XYZ file of C-alpha atoms in Angstrom:
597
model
C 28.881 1.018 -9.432
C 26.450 -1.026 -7.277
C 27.746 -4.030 -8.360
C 31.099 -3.469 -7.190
C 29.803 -2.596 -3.661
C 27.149 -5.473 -3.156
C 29.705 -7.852 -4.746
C 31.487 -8.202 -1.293
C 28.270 -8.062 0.428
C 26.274 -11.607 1.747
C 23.204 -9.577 1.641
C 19.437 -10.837 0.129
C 19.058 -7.586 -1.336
C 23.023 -8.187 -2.754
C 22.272 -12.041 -4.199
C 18.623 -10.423 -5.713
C 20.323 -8.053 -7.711
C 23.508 -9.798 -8.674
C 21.329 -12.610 -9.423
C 19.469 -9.290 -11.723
C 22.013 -8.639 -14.237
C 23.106 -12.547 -14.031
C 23.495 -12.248 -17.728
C 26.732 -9.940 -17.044
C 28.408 -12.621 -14.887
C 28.255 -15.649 -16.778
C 30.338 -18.830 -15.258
C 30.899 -17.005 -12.111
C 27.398 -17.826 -11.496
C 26.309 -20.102 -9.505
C 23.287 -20.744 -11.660
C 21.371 -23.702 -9.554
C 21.247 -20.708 -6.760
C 20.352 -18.025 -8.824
C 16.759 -20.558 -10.210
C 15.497 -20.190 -7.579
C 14.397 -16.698 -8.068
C 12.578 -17.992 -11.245
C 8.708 -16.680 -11.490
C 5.930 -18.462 -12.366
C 6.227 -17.324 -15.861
C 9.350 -18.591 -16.115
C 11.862 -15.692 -16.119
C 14.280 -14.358 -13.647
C 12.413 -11.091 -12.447
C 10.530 -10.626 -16.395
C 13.969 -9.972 -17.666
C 14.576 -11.554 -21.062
C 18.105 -11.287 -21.066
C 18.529 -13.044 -17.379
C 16.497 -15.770 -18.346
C 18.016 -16.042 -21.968
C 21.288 -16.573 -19.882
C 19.898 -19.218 -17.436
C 18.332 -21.054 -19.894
C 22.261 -21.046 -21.444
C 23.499 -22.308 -18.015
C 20.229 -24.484 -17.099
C 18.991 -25.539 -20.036
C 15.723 -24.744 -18.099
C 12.708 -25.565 -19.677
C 10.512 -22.589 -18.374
C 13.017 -20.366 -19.060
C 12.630 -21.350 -22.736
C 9.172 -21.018 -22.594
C 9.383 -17.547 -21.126
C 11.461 -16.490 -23.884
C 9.401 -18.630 -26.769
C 7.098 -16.270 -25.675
C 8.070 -12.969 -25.947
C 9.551 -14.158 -29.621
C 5.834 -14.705 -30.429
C 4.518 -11.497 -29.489
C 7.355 -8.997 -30.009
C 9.088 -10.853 -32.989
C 12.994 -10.918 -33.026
C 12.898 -7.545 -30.408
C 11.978 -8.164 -27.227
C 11.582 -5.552 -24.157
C 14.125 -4.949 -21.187
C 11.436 -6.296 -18.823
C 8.246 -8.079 -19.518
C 5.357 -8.411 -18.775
C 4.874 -4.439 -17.895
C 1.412 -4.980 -18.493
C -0.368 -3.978 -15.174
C 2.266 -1.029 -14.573
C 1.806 0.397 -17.813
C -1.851 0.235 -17.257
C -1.906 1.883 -14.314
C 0.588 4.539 -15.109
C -1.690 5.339 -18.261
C -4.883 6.126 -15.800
C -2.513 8.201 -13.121
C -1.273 9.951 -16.304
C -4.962 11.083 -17.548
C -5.882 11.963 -13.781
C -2.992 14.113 -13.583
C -3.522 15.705 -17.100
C -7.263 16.225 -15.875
C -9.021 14.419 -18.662
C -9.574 11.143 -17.493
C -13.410 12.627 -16.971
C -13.535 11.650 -21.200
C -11.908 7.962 -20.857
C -14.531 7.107 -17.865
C -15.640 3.827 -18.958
C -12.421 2.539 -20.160
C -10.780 3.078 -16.486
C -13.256 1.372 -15.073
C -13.069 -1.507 -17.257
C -9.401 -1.830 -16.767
C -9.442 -0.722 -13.207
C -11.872 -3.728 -12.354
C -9.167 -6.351 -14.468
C -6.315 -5.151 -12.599
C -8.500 -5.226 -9.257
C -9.456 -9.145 -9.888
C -4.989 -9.472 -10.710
C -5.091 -8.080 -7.407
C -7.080 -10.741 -5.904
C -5.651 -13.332 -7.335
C -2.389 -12.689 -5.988
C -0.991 -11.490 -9.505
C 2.716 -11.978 -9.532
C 3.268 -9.075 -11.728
C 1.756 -6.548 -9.109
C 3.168 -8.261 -5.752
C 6.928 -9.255 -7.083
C 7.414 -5.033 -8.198
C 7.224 -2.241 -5.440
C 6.063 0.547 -7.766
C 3.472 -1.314 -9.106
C 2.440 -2.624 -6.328
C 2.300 0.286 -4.530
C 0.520 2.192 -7.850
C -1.849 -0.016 -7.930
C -2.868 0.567 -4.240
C -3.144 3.979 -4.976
C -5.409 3.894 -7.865
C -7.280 1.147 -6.648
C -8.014 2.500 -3.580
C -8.688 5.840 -4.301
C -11.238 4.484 -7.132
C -13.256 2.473 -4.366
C -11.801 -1.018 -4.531
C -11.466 -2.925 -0.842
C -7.832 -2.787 -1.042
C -6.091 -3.964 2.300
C -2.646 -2.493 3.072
C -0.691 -5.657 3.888
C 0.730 -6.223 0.238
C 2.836 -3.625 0.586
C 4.323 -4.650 4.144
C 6.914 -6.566 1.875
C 8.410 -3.698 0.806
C 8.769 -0.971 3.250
C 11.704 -0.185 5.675
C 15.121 -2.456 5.912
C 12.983 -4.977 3.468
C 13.658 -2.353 0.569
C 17.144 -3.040 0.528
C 17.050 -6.699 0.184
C 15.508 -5.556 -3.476
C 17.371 -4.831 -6.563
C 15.663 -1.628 -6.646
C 16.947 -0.886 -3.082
C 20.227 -1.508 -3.699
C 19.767 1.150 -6.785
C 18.209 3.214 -4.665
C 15.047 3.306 -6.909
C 13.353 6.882 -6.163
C 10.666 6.105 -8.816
C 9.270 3.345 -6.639
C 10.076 5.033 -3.789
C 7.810 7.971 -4.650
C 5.321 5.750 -5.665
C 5.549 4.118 -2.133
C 5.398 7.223 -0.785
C 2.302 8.597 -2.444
C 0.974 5.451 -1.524
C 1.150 5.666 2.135
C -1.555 8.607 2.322
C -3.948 6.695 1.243
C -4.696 6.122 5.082
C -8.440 5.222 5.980
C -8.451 3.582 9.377
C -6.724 3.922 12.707
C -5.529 0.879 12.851
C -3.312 0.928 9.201
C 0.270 0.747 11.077
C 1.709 -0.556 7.865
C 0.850 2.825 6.218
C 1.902 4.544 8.878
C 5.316 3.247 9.021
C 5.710 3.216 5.733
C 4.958 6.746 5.528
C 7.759 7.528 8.143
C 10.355 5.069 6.506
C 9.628 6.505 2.740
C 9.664 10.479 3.977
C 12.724 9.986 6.002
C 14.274 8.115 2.729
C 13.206 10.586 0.191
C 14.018 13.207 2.346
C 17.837 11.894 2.899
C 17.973 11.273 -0.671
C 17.475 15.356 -1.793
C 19.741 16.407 0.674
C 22.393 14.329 -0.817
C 21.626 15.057 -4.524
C 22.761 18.451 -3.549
C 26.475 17.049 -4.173
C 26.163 13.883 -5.832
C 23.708 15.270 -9.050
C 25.038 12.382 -11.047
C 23.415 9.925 -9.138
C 19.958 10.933 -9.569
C 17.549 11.776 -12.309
C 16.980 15.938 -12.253
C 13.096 15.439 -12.952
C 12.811 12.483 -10.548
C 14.388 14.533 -7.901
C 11.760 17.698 -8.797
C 8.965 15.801 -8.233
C 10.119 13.959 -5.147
C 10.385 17.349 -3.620
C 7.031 18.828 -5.161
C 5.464 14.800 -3.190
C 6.759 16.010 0.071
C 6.181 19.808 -0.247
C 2.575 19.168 -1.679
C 1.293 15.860 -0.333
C -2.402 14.812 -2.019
C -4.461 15.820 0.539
C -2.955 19.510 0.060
C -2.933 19.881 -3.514
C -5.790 20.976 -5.654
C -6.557 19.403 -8.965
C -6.057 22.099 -11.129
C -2.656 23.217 -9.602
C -1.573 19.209 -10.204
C -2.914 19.038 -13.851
C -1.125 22.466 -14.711
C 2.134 21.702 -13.103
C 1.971 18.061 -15.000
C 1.585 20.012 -18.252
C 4.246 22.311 -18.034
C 6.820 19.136 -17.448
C 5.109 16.724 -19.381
C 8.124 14.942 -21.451
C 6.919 12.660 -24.236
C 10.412 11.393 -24.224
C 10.327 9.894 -20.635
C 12.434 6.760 -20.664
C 12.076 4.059 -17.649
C 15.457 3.156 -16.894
C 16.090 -0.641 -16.261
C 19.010 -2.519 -17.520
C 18.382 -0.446 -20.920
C 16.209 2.553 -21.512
C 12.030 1.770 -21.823
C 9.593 3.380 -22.947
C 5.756 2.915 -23.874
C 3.999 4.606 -25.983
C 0.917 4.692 -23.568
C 2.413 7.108 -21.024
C 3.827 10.264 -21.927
C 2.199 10.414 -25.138
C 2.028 13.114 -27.205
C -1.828 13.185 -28.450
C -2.631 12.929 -24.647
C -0.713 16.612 -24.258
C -1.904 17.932 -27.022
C -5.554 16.983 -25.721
C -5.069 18.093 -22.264
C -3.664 21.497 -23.493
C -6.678 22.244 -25.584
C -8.859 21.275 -22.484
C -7.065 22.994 -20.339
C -7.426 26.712 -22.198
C -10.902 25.840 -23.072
C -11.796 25.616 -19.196
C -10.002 27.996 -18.345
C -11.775 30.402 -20.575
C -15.042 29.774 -19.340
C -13.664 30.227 -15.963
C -12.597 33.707 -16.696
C -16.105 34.493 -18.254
C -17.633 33.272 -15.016
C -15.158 35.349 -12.758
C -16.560 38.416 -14.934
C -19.968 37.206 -13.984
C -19.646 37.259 -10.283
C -17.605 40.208 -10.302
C -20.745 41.777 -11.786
C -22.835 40.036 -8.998
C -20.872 41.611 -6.583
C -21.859 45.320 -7.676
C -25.317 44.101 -8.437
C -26.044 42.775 -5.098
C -24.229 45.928 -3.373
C -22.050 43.690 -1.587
C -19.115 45.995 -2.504
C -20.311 48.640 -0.431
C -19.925 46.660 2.999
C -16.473 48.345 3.339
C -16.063 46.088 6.937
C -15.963 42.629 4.604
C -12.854 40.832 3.279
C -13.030 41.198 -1.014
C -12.151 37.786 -1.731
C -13.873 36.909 -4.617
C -11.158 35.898 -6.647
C -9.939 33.135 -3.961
C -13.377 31.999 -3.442
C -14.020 31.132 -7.097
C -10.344 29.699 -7.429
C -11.183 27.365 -4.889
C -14.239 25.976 -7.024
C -12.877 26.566 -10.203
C -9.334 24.545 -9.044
C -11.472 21.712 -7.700
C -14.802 21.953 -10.081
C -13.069 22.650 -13.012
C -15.489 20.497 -15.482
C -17.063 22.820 -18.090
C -20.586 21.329 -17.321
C -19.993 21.759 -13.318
C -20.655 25.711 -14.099
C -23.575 26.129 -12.127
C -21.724 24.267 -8.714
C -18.678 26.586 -9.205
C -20.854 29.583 -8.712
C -23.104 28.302 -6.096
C -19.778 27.589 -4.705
C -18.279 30.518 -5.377
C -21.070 32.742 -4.342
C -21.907 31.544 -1.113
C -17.782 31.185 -0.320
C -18.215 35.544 -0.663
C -21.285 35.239 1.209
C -19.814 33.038 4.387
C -17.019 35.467 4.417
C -18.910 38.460 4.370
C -21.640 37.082 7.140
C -18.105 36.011 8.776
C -16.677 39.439 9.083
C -20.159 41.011 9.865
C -20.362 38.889 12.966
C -16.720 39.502 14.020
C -16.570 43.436 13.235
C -19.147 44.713 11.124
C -22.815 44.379 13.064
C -23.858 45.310 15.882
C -25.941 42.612 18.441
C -29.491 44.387 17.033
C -28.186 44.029 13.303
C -27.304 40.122 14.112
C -30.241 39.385 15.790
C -31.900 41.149 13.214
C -30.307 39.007 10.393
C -31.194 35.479 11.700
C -34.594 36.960 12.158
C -35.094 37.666 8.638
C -33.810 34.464 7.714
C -36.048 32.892 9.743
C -39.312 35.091 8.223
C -37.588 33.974 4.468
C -40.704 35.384 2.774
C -42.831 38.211 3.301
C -40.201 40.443 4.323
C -40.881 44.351 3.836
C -38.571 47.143 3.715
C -39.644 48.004 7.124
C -37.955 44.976 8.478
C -34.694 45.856 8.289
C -32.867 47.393 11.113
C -30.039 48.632 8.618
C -28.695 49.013 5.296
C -25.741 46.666 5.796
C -28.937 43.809 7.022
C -30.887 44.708 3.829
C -28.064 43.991 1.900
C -26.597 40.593 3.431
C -30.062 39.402 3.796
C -30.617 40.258 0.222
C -27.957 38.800 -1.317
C -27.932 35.420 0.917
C -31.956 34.606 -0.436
C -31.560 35.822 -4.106
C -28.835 33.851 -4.525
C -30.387 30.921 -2.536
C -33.063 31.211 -4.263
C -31.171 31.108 -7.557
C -29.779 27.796 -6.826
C -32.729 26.290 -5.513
C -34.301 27.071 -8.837
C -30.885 25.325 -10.852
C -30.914 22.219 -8.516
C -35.023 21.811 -8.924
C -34.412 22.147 -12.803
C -31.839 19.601 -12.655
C -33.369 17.145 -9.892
C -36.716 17.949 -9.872
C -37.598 18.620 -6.137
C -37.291 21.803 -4.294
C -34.217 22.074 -1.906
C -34.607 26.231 -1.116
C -35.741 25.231 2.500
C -32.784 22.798 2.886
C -30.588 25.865 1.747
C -32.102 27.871 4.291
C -32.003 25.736 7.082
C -27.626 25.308 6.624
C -27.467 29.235 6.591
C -29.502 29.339 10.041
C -27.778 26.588 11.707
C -24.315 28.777 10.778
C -25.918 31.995 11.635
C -27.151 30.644 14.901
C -23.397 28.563 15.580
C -22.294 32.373 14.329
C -24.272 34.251 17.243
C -23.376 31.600 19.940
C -19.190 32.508 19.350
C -20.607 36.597 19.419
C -22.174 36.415 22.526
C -19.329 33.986 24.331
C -17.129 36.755 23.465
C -19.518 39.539 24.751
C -19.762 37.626 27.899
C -16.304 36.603 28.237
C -17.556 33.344 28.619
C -14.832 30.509 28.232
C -16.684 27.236 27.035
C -14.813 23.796 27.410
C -12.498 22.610 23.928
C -15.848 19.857 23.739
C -18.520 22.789 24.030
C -16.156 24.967 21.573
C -15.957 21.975 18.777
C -19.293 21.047 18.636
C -20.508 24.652 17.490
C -17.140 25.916 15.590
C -17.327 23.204 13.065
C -20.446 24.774 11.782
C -19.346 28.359 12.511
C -16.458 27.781 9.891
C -19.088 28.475 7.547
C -18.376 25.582 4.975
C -22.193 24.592 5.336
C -23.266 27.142 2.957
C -20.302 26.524 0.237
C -20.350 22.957 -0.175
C -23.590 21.462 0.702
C -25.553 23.109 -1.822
C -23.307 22.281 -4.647
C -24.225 18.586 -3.969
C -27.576 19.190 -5.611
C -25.068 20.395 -8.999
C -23.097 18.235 -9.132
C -24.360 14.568 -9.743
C -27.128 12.346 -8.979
C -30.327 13.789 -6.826
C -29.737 13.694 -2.821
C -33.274 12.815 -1.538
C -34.366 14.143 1.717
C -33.254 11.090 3.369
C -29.944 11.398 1.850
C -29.989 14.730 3.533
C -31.136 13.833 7.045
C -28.590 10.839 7.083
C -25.908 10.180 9.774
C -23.330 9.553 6.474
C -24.259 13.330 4.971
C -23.392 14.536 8.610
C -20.520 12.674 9.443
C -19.335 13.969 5.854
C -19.438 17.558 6.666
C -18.717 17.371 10.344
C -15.192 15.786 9.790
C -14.586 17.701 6.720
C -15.098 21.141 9.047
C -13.253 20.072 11.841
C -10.216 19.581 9.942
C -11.003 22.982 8.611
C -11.260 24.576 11.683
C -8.369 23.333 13.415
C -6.585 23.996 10.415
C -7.788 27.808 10.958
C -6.971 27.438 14.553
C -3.331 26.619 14.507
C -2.711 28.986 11.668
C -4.503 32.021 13.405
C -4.177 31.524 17.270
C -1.559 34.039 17.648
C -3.244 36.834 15.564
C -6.411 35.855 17.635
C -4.955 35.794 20.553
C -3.451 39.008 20.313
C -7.632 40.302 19.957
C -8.937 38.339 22.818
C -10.335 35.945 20.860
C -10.334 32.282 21.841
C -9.979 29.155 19.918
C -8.717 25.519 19.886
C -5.383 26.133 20.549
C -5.929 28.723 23.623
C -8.353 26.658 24.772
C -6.477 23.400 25.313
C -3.505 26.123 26.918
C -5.763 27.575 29.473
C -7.644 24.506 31.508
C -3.912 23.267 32.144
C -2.419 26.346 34.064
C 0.452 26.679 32.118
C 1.129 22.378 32.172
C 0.395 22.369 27.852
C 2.883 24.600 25.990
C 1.362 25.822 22.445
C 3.544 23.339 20.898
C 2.068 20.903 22.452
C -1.446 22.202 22.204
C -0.660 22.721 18.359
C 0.328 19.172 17.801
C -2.372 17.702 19.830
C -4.393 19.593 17.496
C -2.157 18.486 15.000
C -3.160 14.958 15.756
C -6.860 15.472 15.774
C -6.578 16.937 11.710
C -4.790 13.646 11.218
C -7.740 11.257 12.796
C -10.584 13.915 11.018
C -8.617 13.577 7.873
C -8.158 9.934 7.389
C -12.037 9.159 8.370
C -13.663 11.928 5.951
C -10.994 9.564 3.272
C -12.859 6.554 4.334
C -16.239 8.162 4.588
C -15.742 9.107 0.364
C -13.806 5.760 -0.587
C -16.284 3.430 1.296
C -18.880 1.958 -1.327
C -20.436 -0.600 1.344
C -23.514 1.011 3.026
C -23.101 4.070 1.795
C -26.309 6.608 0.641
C -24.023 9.585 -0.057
C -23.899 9.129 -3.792
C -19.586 9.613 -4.498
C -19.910 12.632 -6.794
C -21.202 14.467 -3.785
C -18.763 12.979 -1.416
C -15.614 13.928 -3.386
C -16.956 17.460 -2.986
C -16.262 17.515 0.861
C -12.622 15.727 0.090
C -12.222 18.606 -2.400
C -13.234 21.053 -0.136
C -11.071 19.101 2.637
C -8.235 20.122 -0.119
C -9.136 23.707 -0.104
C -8.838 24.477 3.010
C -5.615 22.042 4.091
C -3.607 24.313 1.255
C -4.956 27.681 2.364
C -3.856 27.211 5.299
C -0.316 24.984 5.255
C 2.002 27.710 6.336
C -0.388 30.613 7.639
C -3.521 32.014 7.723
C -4.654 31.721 4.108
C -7.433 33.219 4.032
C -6.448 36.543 5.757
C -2.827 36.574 4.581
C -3.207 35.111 0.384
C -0.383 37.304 -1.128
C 1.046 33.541 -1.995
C -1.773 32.646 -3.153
C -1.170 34.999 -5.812
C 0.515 32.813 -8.767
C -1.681 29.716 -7.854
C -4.741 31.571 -8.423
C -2.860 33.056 -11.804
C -1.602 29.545 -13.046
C -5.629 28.261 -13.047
C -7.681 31.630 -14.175
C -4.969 33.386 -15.887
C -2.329 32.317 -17.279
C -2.855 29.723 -20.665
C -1.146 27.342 -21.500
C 1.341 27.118 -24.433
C 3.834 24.366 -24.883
C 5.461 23.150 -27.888
């Protein structure tokens, strides 16, 4: 038992939790020391039955007002711990987030999001004295927008754990919370996150290893989703993957284990399930009807016959259909969709398929746009590529005018010559066997990743209208530059040694090569390593940041969603030439329904 070992122990963390479950200690108490833990409501840590037994001791008037209080709203049954308030609150909205239908209770989150945000401000005991909620509502609040400094929960991480009662239980639910927390990264200077992030991995990570041969100490389902956290951390894990896998282990019966079991009837609850089921199937049947669509496309637009192209159709709509998964986003998740086959076919015609007359050729036609006769093409596989990339440009100008009311086919245009052009400059360094600098490499393979095409027309589907100046903003860049870069670095580690088996040079080689042998790949790789990190944690600030911003924030979560995409594809390999395990993630959103009792 813990309180046999902390009993001999001089210990804050020891004297906090002893002084916990005073009520089991009676007159060996010393109750005049134990007071002085009291909160400002009166209670020993919002535990009725440790103040019921101080006010025995004490005669304490605040403790009997504490407990006067619960009487009056609960009636002769009062709750192990009150008030739960805030944490219940905030465990309701991560529970419809991670069901995926918090889209329907909007309004509601808001409204309670901005209460608990003024708590915040006011320096609510009920948030600061508890690390899960404090560290919950850091999360949310953050992640929903709220100026949310990271001190607070400097209290709470490393050695300070332990001089908690939860650290002497070795409390994995606030733990994990902690944990999840300390992603939520948005500036280089957040040390506090930083170390926290190192002290809760480390701690988590000790913790499975020893549940291995001590499974009596910890929860089963606590321990499963401590190692889904570190397996999957947020910035890796797609929405519809999350909502699925929170589905199939929702447990209506989840009890919080304090002193006693506790359970509300806001988290967990059944109705919520049976609600996110039916939403669930009913998405995921349109999303098979749409797969049949552009699998229909494909043949129509001949794209099927340009036998040098990857087929990846079904991971390009998974992508949008795991991220865009909102009945009414149809017409983004095939814009998406569409132009993800498109990239990768341009992508492999660059690499492989064309010849330097059939590129130049290409951009050419792009360039002309209209007017273009059959005589223009150099090529059957031009006619078709060029084909394809303006009707279906073409198509989605004509959905985003209908829905905005301005044209935005020449903005359309203008992203596929930029990555055409960024396309032809990595051809003819290879041609050339020219070796640019890692500076003169990065500023023309973030566009030549090709996510131009995928994700910046889908802005005009998804929310409010992006004005030309929206467009031509130093925020709509910075969006899409960092968002790339991660991508392609990403890309890079994961495919240097198949591309450097071809010849073919990238980040990684190229930091190897200017040092003569002094930089190791490991060491290029977690150099590289580093830069994802500093790309990653400003395109997070660039969508959380309200202040200044033009970028309205259903476009921006597109790039963090895309950002998503692409740091899951490619966590362990190549992804996106190598998706065999891809296989059941791509099943568990399009095919497979859901069916739980």
């Amino acid at each position: 038992m813990c309180s046999s070992r902390v009993s001999e122990s001089n210990s804050e963390g020891s004297k906090l939790y002893l002084a916990y479950i005073a009520e089991g200690w009676g007159k060996y108490h010393d109750w005049k020391d134990i007071i002085k833990y009291q909160r400002k409501n009166g209670s020993l840590f919002n535990s009725p039955s440790a103040t019921a037994a101080a006010f025995v001791h004490l005669q304490d008037s605040n403790c009997l007002n504490y407990l006067h209080s619960l009487l009056e709203r609960f009636g002769n049954t009062v709750p192990t711990a009150y008030p739960l308030d805030i944490y219940v609150s905030l465990s309701m909205v991560d529970n419809l987030e991670r069901l995926g239908i918090d889209r329907h209770f909007k309004n509601e989150i808001r409204i309670l999001l901005d209460r608990i945000y003024i708590c915040w401000l006011h320096m609510e005991e009920e948030i600061f004295s508890d690390m899960a909620t404090c560290a919950l509502a850091f999360r949310i609040l953050r992640m929903h927008g709220y100026d949310i400094p990271a001190d607070a929960l400097a209290v709470f991480a490393g050695e300070n754990f332990f001089e908690t009662p939860g650290g002497c239980l070795k409390d994995l639910c606030s733990t994990l919370e902690f944990y999840r927390a300390s992603h939520i990264l948005i500036s280089p200077d957040e040390q506090i996150l930083e170390r926290q992030h190192l002290w809760s991995s480390n701690f988590l990570k000790q913790c499975l290893s020893k549940c291995l041969t001590a499974t009596d100490v910890f929860d089963g389902r606590i321990i499963q989703e401590v190692d889904y956290a570190l397996k999957f951390p947020f910035y890796a894990n797609l929405e519809r993957l999350e909502n699925k896998r929170t589905l199939e282990h929702y447990n209506i019966d989840n009890l919080r284990i304090l002193k006693s079991s506790y359970r509300s009837s806001n988290i967990e609850n059944k109705d919520l399930l049976d609600l996110a089921v039916e939403d669930f199937n009913l998405c995921q049947s349109i999303h098979q009807k749409e797969l049949q669509q552009l699998e229909r496309w494909v043949i129509e637009n001949r794209l099927d016959k340009l036998k040098f192209a990857r087929q990846k159709l079904t991971y390009c709509y998974f992508s949008a259909a795991a991220t865009l998964y909102f009945p009414e986003l149809s017409d983004a998740r095939m814009s998406w969709a569409r132009n993800g086959v498109l990239t990768t076919v341009v992508d492999d015609f660059f690499d492989i398929g064309g010849s330097g007359e059939e590129l130049v050729n290409l951009i050419e036609l792009v360039e002309k746009w209209d007017g273009v006769s059959t005589t223009d093409f150099c090529s059957v596989h031009v006619e078709i590529i060029f084909s394809a990339i303006k009707n279906t440009t073409n198509e989605i100008g004509e959905k985003a005018f209908s829905r905005i009311g301005h044209h935005v086919t020449s903005h359309i245009i203008e992203i596929w010559l930029k990555l055409l052009n960024s396309m032809m400059k990595e051809a003819e360094w290879t041609r050339n066997k020219v070796v640019p600098t890692l500076e003169e490499y990065m500023a023309n393979a973030y566009v030549s990743f090709a996510l131009g095409p995928i994700v910046l027309p889908a802005l005009y589907l998804v929310g409010p209208d992006i004005p030309e100046e929206v467009v031509r903003d130093t925020e709509y860049h910075n969006l899409f530059k960092v968002m790339s870069t991660c991508g392609r670095l990403l890309n890079d580690i994961q495919g240097f040694k198949r591309e450097n088996k071809e010849g073919k040079l990238n980040a990684v080689s190229l930091l190897m090569i200017p040092s003569n042998g002094v930089v190791s790949e490991e060491e290029a790789v977690e150099r590289i390593s580093g830069m994802i990190e500093i790309n990653r944690r400003e395109l997070l600030r660039l969508v959380l940041q309200s202040k200044d911003s033009v970028v309205p924030r259903p476009g921006k979560e597109l790039f963090w969603k895309m950002s998503k995409v692409v740091h899951l594809f490619y966590r362990n390999n190549d992804g996106f030439t190598s998706l065999q395990e891809m296989v059941s993630a791509v099943n568990a959103v399009i095919e497979e329904p859901l069916s739980i009792q």
